Coordinates of C-alpha atoms in Angstrom, one line a residue:
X258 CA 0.0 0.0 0.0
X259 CA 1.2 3.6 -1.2
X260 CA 1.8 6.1 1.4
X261 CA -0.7 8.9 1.5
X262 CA 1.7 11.6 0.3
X263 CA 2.8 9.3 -2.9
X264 CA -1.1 8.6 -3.4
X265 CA -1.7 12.5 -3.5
X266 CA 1.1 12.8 -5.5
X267 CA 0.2 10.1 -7.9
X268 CA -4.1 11.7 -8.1
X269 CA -1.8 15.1 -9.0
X270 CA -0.3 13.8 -11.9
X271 CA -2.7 11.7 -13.1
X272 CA -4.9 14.9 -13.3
X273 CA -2.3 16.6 -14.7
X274 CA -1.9 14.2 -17.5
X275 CA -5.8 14.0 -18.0
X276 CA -5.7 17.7 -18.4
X277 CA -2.8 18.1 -20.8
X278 CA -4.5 15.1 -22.9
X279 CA -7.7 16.5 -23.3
X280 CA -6.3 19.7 -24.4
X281 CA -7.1 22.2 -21.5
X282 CA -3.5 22.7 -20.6
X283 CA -3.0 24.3 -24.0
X284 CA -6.3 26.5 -24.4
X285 CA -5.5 28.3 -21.0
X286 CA -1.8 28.5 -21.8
X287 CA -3.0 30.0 -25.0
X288 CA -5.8 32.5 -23.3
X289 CA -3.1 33.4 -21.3
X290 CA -0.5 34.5 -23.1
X291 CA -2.9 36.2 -25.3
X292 CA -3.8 38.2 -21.9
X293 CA -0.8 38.8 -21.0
X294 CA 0.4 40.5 -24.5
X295 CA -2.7 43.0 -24.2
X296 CA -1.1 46.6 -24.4
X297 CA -4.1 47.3 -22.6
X298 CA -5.5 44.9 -19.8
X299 CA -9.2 44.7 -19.8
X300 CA -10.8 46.0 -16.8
X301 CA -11.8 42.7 -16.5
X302 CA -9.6 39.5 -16.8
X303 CA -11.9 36.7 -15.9
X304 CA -14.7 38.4 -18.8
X305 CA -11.4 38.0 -21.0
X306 CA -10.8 34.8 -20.7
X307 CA -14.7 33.6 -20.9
X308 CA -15.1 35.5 -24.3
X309 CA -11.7 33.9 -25.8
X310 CA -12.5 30.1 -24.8
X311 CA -15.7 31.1 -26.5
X312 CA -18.1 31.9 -23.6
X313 CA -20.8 34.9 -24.2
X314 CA -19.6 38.2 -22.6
X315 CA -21.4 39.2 -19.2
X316 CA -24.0 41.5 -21.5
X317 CA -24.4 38.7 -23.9
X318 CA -24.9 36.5 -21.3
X319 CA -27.8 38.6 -19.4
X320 CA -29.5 39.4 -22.9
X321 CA -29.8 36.0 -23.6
X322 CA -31.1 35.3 -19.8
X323 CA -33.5 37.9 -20.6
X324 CA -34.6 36.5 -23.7
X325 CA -35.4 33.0 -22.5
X326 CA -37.5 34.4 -19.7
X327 CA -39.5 36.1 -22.3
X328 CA -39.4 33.1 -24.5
X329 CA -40.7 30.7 -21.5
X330 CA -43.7 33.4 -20.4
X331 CA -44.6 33.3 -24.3
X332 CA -44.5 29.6 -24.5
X333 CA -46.6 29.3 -21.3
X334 CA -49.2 31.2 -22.4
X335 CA -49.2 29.6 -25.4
X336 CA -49.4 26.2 -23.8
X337 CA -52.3 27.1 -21.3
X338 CA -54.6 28.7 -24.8
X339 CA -53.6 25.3 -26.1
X340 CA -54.8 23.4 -23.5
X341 CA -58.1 25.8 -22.9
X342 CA -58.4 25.1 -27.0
X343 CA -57.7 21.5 -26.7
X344 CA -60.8 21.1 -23.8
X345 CA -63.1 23.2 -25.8
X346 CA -62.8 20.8 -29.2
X347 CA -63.0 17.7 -26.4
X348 CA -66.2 19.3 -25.3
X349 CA -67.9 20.0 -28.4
X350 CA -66.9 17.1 -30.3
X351 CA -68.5 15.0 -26.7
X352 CA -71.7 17.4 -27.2
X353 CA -72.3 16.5 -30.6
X354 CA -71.8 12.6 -29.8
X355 CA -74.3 12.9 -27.2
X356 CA -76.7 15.4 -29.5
X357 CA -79.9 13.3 -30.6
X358 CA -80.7 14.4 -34.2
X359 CA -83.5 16.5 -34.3
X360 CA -84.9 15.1 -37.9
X361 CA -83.5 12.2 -39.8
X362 CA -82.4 13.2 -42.9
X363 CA -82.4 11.3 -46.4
X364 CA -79.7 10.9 -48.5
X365 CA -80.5 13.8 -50.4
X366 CA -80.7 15.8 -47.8
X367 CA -84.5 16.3 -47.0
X368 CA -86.3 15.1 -43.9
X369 CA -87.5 11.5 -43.7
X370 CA -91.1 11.7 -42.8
X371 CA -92.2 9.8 -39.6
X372 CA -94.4 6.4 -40.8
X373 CA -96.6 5.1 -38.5

């Protein structure tokens, strides 16, 4: 059994080589270097780094929040007519099933008259 230190050292470097495999060692080298050769810093480097790994800036990010909240009220209103709608057409095509008619018609269209 490994020592706990060699163990911790051992989960470092397996993460380490996880995250140089999958590529995220180079995209954050890369964001950062292209931070660090900014003339002039952005007042903020965290926004910098989200918008150049391809993340929507923190305006973007709150139009598009803004947007989806409209989008879901307009969908749920949509979705309640729909249902409203939907109970109607169940209600009137139930009426009409139940609806004796009123004079038997022929298949020309006139009413059959009543033998007796």
């Amino acid at each position: 059994m490994m020592p706990f230190k060699e163990e911790k050292e051992a989960k470092k470097e397996a993460f380490r080589k996880y995250l140089e495999s999958s590529g995220v060692l180079d995209a954050l080298t890369k964001v950062l270097v292209a931070l660090y050769e900014q003339n002039d810093k952005p007042s903020s480097a965290l926004e910098f780094i989200q918008q150049k790994l391809g993340g929507p800036s923190a305006s973007d990010y709150e139009k598009l929040q803004a947007e989806m909240s409209d989008l879901q009220t307009k969908y749920n209103q949509l979705l309640a007519a729909h249902q409203e709608i939907s109970k109607e057409l169940e209600e009137v095509k139930s009426s009409h099933d139940m609806a004796p008619s009123s004079a038997k018609e022929t298949t020309d269209g006139e009413p059959q008259k009543e033998r007796l």
